[in-house]
Amino acid sequence: MFAIVPAVATVLSMPYYLKLLVRDTPLVRPGLLLWAKLAADAALLGVYAASLALWRQVQTPKFGGSASTAVAAAAMSLVAAICWLGKLPITHIYEKQPSAFLSIVLALTGLA
């Protein structure tokens, strides 16, 4: 449950970042830091994909039905990581300050 909430918040905030992409002018040019952020997010995407694959193999009766919640959380985390792949370049290029929203969501995700 704790992993689902930040993932849903990430997915629901995607239209704001797409609006930033369409309406704003670039403020920062892409560099090595952007590629490092994208590489870290790609690694996180791989971890979430592996988590989803492993939770799909768990037998549900053994855990009393909690595996279906874990599958949902892993799937939402995977979708959120895909959204982060789009949000990271947008926030890096179109905003002067780091995104507080992404920092909070990634911190909460790290706790889950």
GROMACS .gro file of N, CA and C in nm:
model
  336
    1MET      N    1   0.083  -0.120   0.000
    1MET     CA    2   0.000   0.000   0.000
    1MET      C    3   0.086   0.125   0.000
    2PHE      N    4   0.196   0.123   0.078
    2PHE     CA    5   0.281   0.241   0.088
    2PHE      C    6   0.351   0.272  -0.044
    3ALA      N    7   0.376   0.171  -0.127
    3ALA     CA    8   0.441   0.194  -0.256
    3ALA      C    9   0.341   0.240  -0.362
    4ILE      N   10   0.215   0.211  -0.343
    4ILE     CA   11   0.115   0.245  -0.444
    4ILE      C   12   0.088   0.395  -0.445
    5VAL      N   13   0.081   0.458  -0.329
    5VAL     CA   14   0.044   0.600  -0.321
    5VAL      C   15   0.143   0.690  -0.395
    6PRO      N   16   0.276   0.680  -0.373
    6PRO     CA   17   0.367   0.765  -0.450
    6PRO      C   18   0.363   0.735  -0.600
    7ALA      N   19   0.341   0.610  -0.635
    7ALA     CA   20   0.335   0.575  -0.777
    7ALA      C   21   0.213   0.637  -0.843
    8VAL      N   22   0.100   0.633  -0.776
    8VAL     CA   23  -0.022   0.694  -0.832
    8VAL      C   24  -0.005   0.845  -0.842
    9ALA      N   25   0.057   0.907  -0.740
    9ALA     CA   26   0.082   1.052  -0.746
    9ALA      C   27   0.172   1.087  -0.862
   10THR      N   28   0.270   1.004  -0.890
   10THR     CA   29   0.360   1.028  -1.003
   10THR      C   30   0.286   1.020  -1.135
   11VAL      N   31   0.203   0.919  -1.151
   11VAL     CA   32   0.129   0.902  -1.276
   11VAL      C   33   0.029   1.015  -1.295
   12LEU      N   34  -0.039   1.054  -1.188
   12LEU     CA   35  -0.140   1.159  -1.199
   12LEU      C   36  -0.080   1.298  -1.224
   13SER      N   37   0.046   1.317  -1.189
   13SER     CA   38   0.109   1.448  -1.212
   13SER      C   39   0.170   1.461  -1.352
   14MET      N   40   0.166   1.357  -1.429
   14MET     CA   41   0.228   1.360  -1.562
   14MET      C   42   0.172   1.470  -1.653
   15PRO      N   43   0.041   1.500  -1.654
   15PRO     CA   44  -0.008   1.609  -1.741
   15PRO      C   45   0.057   1.744  -1.712
   16TYR      N   46   0.089   1.773  -1.586
   16TYR     CA   47   0.156   1.898  -1.553
   16TYR      C   48   0.292   1.906  -1.623
   17TYR      N   49   0.366   1.797  -1.621
   17TYR     CA   50   0.499   1.797  -1.683
   17TYR      C   51   0.489   1.801  -1.834
   18LEU      N   52   0.387   1.741  -1.891
   18LEU     CA   53   0.368   1.751  -2.036
   18LEU      C   54   0.333   1.894  -2.075
   19LYS      N   55   0.256   1.964  -1.990
   19LYS     CA   56   0.225   2.105  -2.017
   19LYS      C   57   0.353   2.189  -2.011
   20LEU      N   58   0.440   2.159  -1.917
   20LEU     CA   59   0.570   2.227  -1.909
   20LEU      C   60   0.648   2.207  -2.038
   21LEU      N   61   0.646   2.087  -2.090
   21LEU     CA   62   0.719   2.054  -2.211
   21LEU      C   63   0.668   2.134  -2.330
   22VAL      N   64   0.537   2.150  -2.339
   22VAL     CA   65   0.478   2.216  -2.455
   22VAL      C   66   0.487   2.368  -2.445
   23ARG      N   67   0.469   2.424  -2.326
   23ARG     CA   68   0.453   2.570  -2.314
   23ARG      C   69   0.579   2.645  -2.277
   24ASP      N   70   0.673   2.586  -2.208
   24ASP     CA   71   0.790   2.660  -2.160
   24ASP      C   72   0.906   2.650  -2.258
   25THR      N   73   1.001   2.741  -2.238
   25THR     CA   74   1.122   2.740  -2.319
   25THR      C   75   1.233   2.672  -2.237
   26PRO      N   76   1.323   2.605  -2.304
   26PRO     CA   77   1.432   2.538  -2.231
   26PRO      C   78   1.520   2.639  -2.156
   27LEU      N   79   1.555   2.607  -2.033
   27LEU     CA   80   1.639   2.694  -1.951
   27LEU      C   81   1.780   2.639  -1.934
   28VAL      N   82   1.793   2.508  -1.941
   28VAL     CA   83   1.922   2.443  -1.919
   28VAL      C   84   1.946   2.346  -2.034
   29ARG      N   85   2.070   2.340  -2.079
   29ARG     CA   86   2.097   2.244  -2.186
   29ARG      C   87   2.131   2.108  -2.124
   30PRO      N   88   2.095   2.001  -2.194
   30PRO     CA   89   2.124   1.868  -2.140
   30PRO      C   90   2.275   1.844  -2.132
   31GLY      N   91   2.314   1.774  -2.031
   31GLY     CA   92   2.456   1.744  -2.013
   31GLY      C   93   2.475   1.607  -1.949
   32LEU      N   94   2.590   1.589  -1.892
   32LEU     CA   95   2.627   1.461  -1.831
   32LEU      C   96   2.538   1.428  -1.711
   33LEU      N   97   2.497   1.528  -1.635
   33LEU     CA   98   2.412   1.504  -1.519
   33LEU      C   99   2.277   1.445  -1.560
   34LEU      N  100   2.222   1.496  -1.669
   34LEU     CA  101   2.094   1.442  -1.717
   34LEU      C  102   2.109   1.295  -1.755
   35TRP      N  103   2.218   1.260  -1.822
   35TRP     CA  104   2.238   1.121  -1.861
   35TRP      C  105   2.259   1.032  -1.739
   36ALA      N  106   2.322   1.086  -1.635
   36ALA     CA  107   2.339   1.008  -1.512
   36ALA      C  108   2.204   0.984  -1.444
   37LYS      N  109   2.118   1.087  -1.443
   37LYS     CA  110   1.984   1.071  -1.386
   37LYS      C  111   1.904   0.967  -1.464
   38LEU      N  112   1.912   0.973  -1.596
   38LEU     CA  113   1.838   0.877  -1.679
   38LEU      C  114   1.891   0.735  -1.662
   39ALA      N  115   2.022   0.721  -1.646
   39ALA     CA  116   2.080   0.588  -1.624
   39ALA      C  117   2.034   0.531  -1.490
   40ALA      N  118   2.029   0.616  -1.386
   40ALA     CA  119   1.981   0.570  -1.256
   40ALA      C  120   1.834   0.531  -1.263
   41ASP      N  121   1.755   0.607  -1.337
   41ASP     CA  122   1.613   0.573  -1.350
   41ASP      C  123   1.595   0.446  -1.434
   42ALA      N  124   1.679   0.426  -1.533
   42ALA     CA  125   1.670   0.302  -1.612
   42ALA      C  126   1.703   0.181  -1.525
   43ALA      N  127   1.799   0.197  -1.434
   43ALA     CA  128   1.830   0.088  -1.342
   43ALA      C  129   1.712   0.062  -1.248
   44LEU      N  130   1.649   0.169  -1.201
   44LEU     CA  131   1.531   0.155  -1.115
   44LEU      C  132   1.417   0.088  -1.192
   45LEU      N  133   1.403   0.122  -1.318
   45LEU     CA  134   1.302   0.059  -1.403
   45LEU      C  135   1.327  -0.092  -1.413
   46GLY      N  136   1.451  -0.131  -1.427
   46GLY     CA  137   1.485  -0.273  -1.431
   46GLY      C  138   1.455  -0.344  -1.301
   47VAL      N  139   1.481  -0.276  -1.189
   47VAL     CA  140   1.450  -0.336  -1.058
   47VAL      C  141   1.300  -0.356  -1.043
   48TYR      N  142   1.220  -0.257  -1.085
   48TYR     CA  143   1.074  -0.270  -1.075
   48TYR      C  144   1.020  -0.376  -1.170
   49ALA      N  145   1.079  -0.389  -1.287
   49ALA     CA  146   1.036  -0.495  -1.379
   49ALA      C  147   1.066  -0.633  -1.321
   50ALA      N  148   1.184  -0.648  -1.261
   50ALA     CA  149   1.218  -0.775  -1.196
   50ALA      C  150   1.127  -0.803  -1.077
   51SER      N  151   1.095  -0.699  -1.001
   51SER     CA  152   1.004  -0.715  -0.887
   51SER      C  153   0.867  -0.762  -0.932
   52LEU      N  154   0.818  -0.702  -1.040
   52LEU     CA  155   0.687  -0.744  -1.092
   52LEU      C  156   0.692  -0.889  -1.140
   53ALA      N  157   0.798  -0.926  -1.209
   53ALA     CA  158   0.809  -1.063  -1.258
   53ALA      C  159   0.816  -1.163  -1.144
   54LEU      N  160   0.889  -1.129  -1.038
   54LEU     CA  161   0.901  -1.221  -0.925
   54LEU      C  162   0.772  -1.230  -0.844
   55TRP      N  163   0.702  -1.118  -0.824
   55TRP     CA  164   0.576  -1.123  -0.749
   55TRP      C  165   0.467  -1.196  -0.826
   56ARG      N  166   0.476  -1.197  -0.959
   56ARG     CA  167   0.377  -1.271  -1.039
   56ARG      C  168   0.390  -1.421  -1.018
   57GLN      N  169   0.508  -1.468  -0.977
   57GLN     CA  170   0.530  -1.611  -0.960
   57GLN      C  171   0.493  -1.661  -0.821
   58VAL      N  172   0.462  -1.571  -0.728
   58VAL     CA  173   0.430  -1.611  -0.591
   58VAL      C  174   0.292  -1.674  -0.586
   59GLN      N  175   0.280  -1.783  -0.514
   59GLN     CA  176   0.151  -1.851  -0.499
   59GLN      C  177   0.067  -1.775  -0.396
   60THR      N  178  -0.051  -1.732  -0.435
   60THR     CA  179  -0.137  -1.647  -0.352
   60THR      C  180  -0.186  -1.715  -0.224
   61PRO      N  181  -0.234  -1.840  -0.223
   61PRO     CA  182  -0.287  -1.897  -0.098
   61PRO      C  183  -0.184  -1.903   0.015
   62LYS      N  184  -0.059  -1.913  -0.018
   62LYS     CA  185   0.046  -1.921   0.082
   62LYS      C  186   0.052  -1.793   0.166
   63PHE      N  187   0.022  -1.679   0.103
   63PHE     CA  188   0.032  -1.550   0.171
   63PHE      C  189  -0.105  -1.493   0.208
   64GLY      N  190  -0.210  -1.566   0.189
   64GLY     CA  191  -0.342  -1.519   0.227
   64GLY      C  192  -0.395  -1.407   0.141
   65GLY      N  193  -0.356  -1.402   0.016
   65GLY     CA  194  -0.410  -1.302  -0.076
   65GLY      C  195  -0.330  -1.174  -0.084
   66SER      N  196  -0.222  -1.161  -0.006
   66SER     CA  197  -0.144  -1.037  -0.008
   66SER      C  198  -0.056  -1.026  -0.132
   67ALA      N  199  -0.034  -1.134  -0.203
   67ALA     CA  200   0.049  -1.128  -0.322
   67ALA      C  201  -0.016  -1.045  -0.432
   68SER      N  202  -0.150  -1.044  -0.437
   68SER     CA  203  -0.215  -0.963  -0.540
   68SER      C  204  -0.192  -0.815  -0.515
   69THR      N  205  -0.186  -0.774  -0.391
   69THR     CA  206  -0.154  -0.634  -0.359
   69THR      C  207  -0.010  -0.603  -0.396
   70ALA      N  208   0.078  -0.697  -0.373
   70ALA     CA  209   0.219  -0.677  -0.409
   70ALA      C  210   0.236  -0.668  -0.560
   71VAL      N  211   0.160  -0.745  -0.636
   71VAL     CA  212   0.165  -0.738  -0.781
   71VAL      C  213   0.115  -0.602  -0.828
   72ALA      N  214   0.007  -0.553  -0.768
   72ALA     CA  215  -0.045  -0.421  -0.804
   72ALA      C  216   0.056  -0.311  -0.772
   73ALA      N  217   0.120  -0.321  -0.656
   73ALA     CA  218   0.221  -0.222  -0.618
   73ALA      C  219   0.341  -0.226  -0.712
   74ALA      N  220   0.384  -0.346  -0.748
   74ALA     CA  221   0.497  -0.358  -0.840
   74ALA      C  222   0.461  -0.305  -0.979
   75ALA      N  223   0.339  -0.330  -1.024
   75ALA     CA  224   0.297  -0.280  -1.155
   75ALA      C  225   0.288  -0.128  -1.155
   76MET      N  226   0.232  -0.070  -1.048
   76MET     CA  227   0.223   0.076  -1.041
   76MET      C  228   0.361   0.139  -1.030
   77SER      N  229   0.452   0.074  -0.958
   77SER     CA  230   0.588   0.126  -0.948
   77SER      C  231   0.658   0.122  -1.083
   78LEU      N  232   0.632   0.019  -1.162
   78LEU     CA  233   0.690   0.010  -1.295
   78LEU      C  234   0.635   0.121  -1.385
   79VAL      N  235   0.505   0.145  -1.379
   79VAL     CA  236   0.445   0.253  -1.458
   79VAL      C  237   0.501   0.388  -1.412
   80ALA      N  238   0.518   0.406  -1.282
   80ALA     CA  239   0.574   0.532  -1.230
   80ALA      C  240   0.717   0.552  -1.277
   81ALA      N  241   0.796   0.446  -1.280
   81ALA     CA  242   0.935   0.458  -1.328
   81ALA      C  243   0.938   0.496  -1.476
   82ILE      N  244   0.842   0.447  -1.553
   82ILE     CA  245   0.833   0.488  -1.694
   82ILE      C  246   0.799   0.636  -1.703
   83CYS      N  247   0.709   0.682  -1.616
   83CYS     CA  248   0.675   0.825  -1.613
   83CYS      C  249   0.796   0.909  -1.572
   84TRP      N  250   0.876   0.857  -1.477
   84TRP     CA  251   0.996   0.930  -1.436
   84TRP      C  252   1.094   0.946  -1.551
   85LEU      N  253   1.099   0.847  -1.640
   85LEU     CA  254   1.186   0.861  -1.757
   85LEU      C  255   1.146   0.980  -1.842
   86GLY      N  256   1.017   1.014  -1.842
   86GLY     CA  257   0.973   1.133  -1.914
   86GLY      C  258   0.988   1.259  -1.832
   87LYS      N  259   0.968   1.250  -1.702
   87LYS     CA  260   0.971   1.368  -1.616
   87LYS      C  261   1.112   1.420  -1.591
   88LEU      N  262   1.208   1.332  -1.579
   88LEU     CA  263   1.343   1.375  -1.547
   88LEU      C  264   1.402   1.471  -1.651
   89PRO      N  265   1.393   1.440  -1.780
   89PRO     CA  266   1.447   1.538  -1.876
   89PRO      C  267   1.368   1.668  -1.877
   90ILE      N  268   1.237   1.660  -1.857
   90ILE     CA  269   1.155   1.781  -1.858
   90ILE      C  270   1.194   1.871  -1.742
   91THR      N  271   1.203   1.815  -1.622
   91THR     CA  272   1.239   1.898  -1.507
   91THR      C  273   1.384   1.946  -1.515
   92HIS      N  274   1.470   1.866  -1.573
   92HIS     CA  275   1.610   1.905  -1.584
   92HIS      C  276   1.628   2.022  -1.682
   93ILE      N  277   1.556   2.019  -1.791
   93ILE     CA  278   1.575   2.118  -1.896
   93ILE      C  279   1.487   2.242  -1.878
   94TYR      N  280   1.365   2.225  -1.827
   94TYR     CA  281   1.268   2.334  -1.825
   94TYR      C  282   1.249   2.401  -1.690
   95GLU      N  283   1.314   2.358  -1.585
   95GLU     CA  284   1.301   2.422  -1.454
   95GLU      C  285   1.437   2.462  -1.401
   96LYS      N  286   1.441   2.578  -1.333
   96LYS     CA  287   1.567   2.626  -1.276
   96LYS      C  288   1.604   2.553  -1.148
   97GLN      N  289   1.503   2.515  -1.069
   97GLN     CA  290   1.527   2.447  -0.943
   97GLN      C  291   1.492   2.299  -0.956
   98PRO      N  292   1.553   2.216  -0.873
   98PRO     CA  293   1.512   2.075  -0.872
   98PRO      C  294   1.366   2.064  -0.828
   99SER      N  295   1.298   1.966  -0.880
   99SER     CA  296   1.158   1.947  -0.848
   99SER      C  297   1.142   1.892  -0.707
  100ALA      N  298   1.074   1.968  -0.622
  100ALA     CA  299   1.049   1.922  -0.485
  100ALA      C  300   0.954   1.802  -0.486
  101PHE      N  301   0.859   1.804  -0.578
  101PHE     CA  302   0.765   1.693  -0.588
  101PHE      C  303   0.836   1.562  -0.618
  102LEU      N  304   0.925   1.564  -0.718
  102LEU     CA  305   0.998   1.441  -0.751
  102LEU      C  306   1.089   1.398  -0.638
  103SER      N  307   1.148   1.493  -0.567
  103SER     CA  308   1.234   1.457  -0.454
  103SER      C  309   1.155   1.388  -0.344
  104ILE      N  310   1.036   1.441  -0.313
  104ILE     CA  311   0.954   1.380  -0.208
  104ILE      C  312   0.905   1.242  -0.250
  105VAL      N  313   0.859   1.231  -0.375
  105VAL     CA  314   0.807   1.102  -0.422
  105VAL      C  315   0.917   0.997  -0.426
  106LEU      N  316   1.035   1.034  -0.472
  106LEU     CA  317   1.145   0.937  -0.476
  106LEU      C  318   1.191   0.900  -0.335
  107ALA      N  319   1.185   0.995  -0.242
  107ALA     CA  320   1.220   0.962  -0.103
  107ALA      C  321   1.119   0.865  -0.043
  108LEU      N  322   0.991   0.889  -0.069
  108LEU     CA  323   0.887   0.797  -0.019
  108LEU      C  324   0.898   0.660  -0.084
  109THR      N  325   0.935   0.659  -0.211
  109THR     CA  326   0.952   0.533  -0.281
  109THR      C  327   1.070   0.455  -0.225
  110GLY      N  328   1.174   0.525  -0.187
  110GLY     CA  329   1.289   0.460  -0.127
  110GLY      C  330   1.257   0.399   0.008
  111LEU      N  331   1.161   0.457   0.080
  111LEU     CA  332   1.120   0.402   0.209
  111LEU      C  333   1.036   0.277   0.195
  112ALA      N  334   0.966   0.265   0.082
  112ALA     CA  335   0.873   0.152   0.064
  112ALA      C  336   0.945   0.022   0.039
   0.00000   0.00000   0.00000
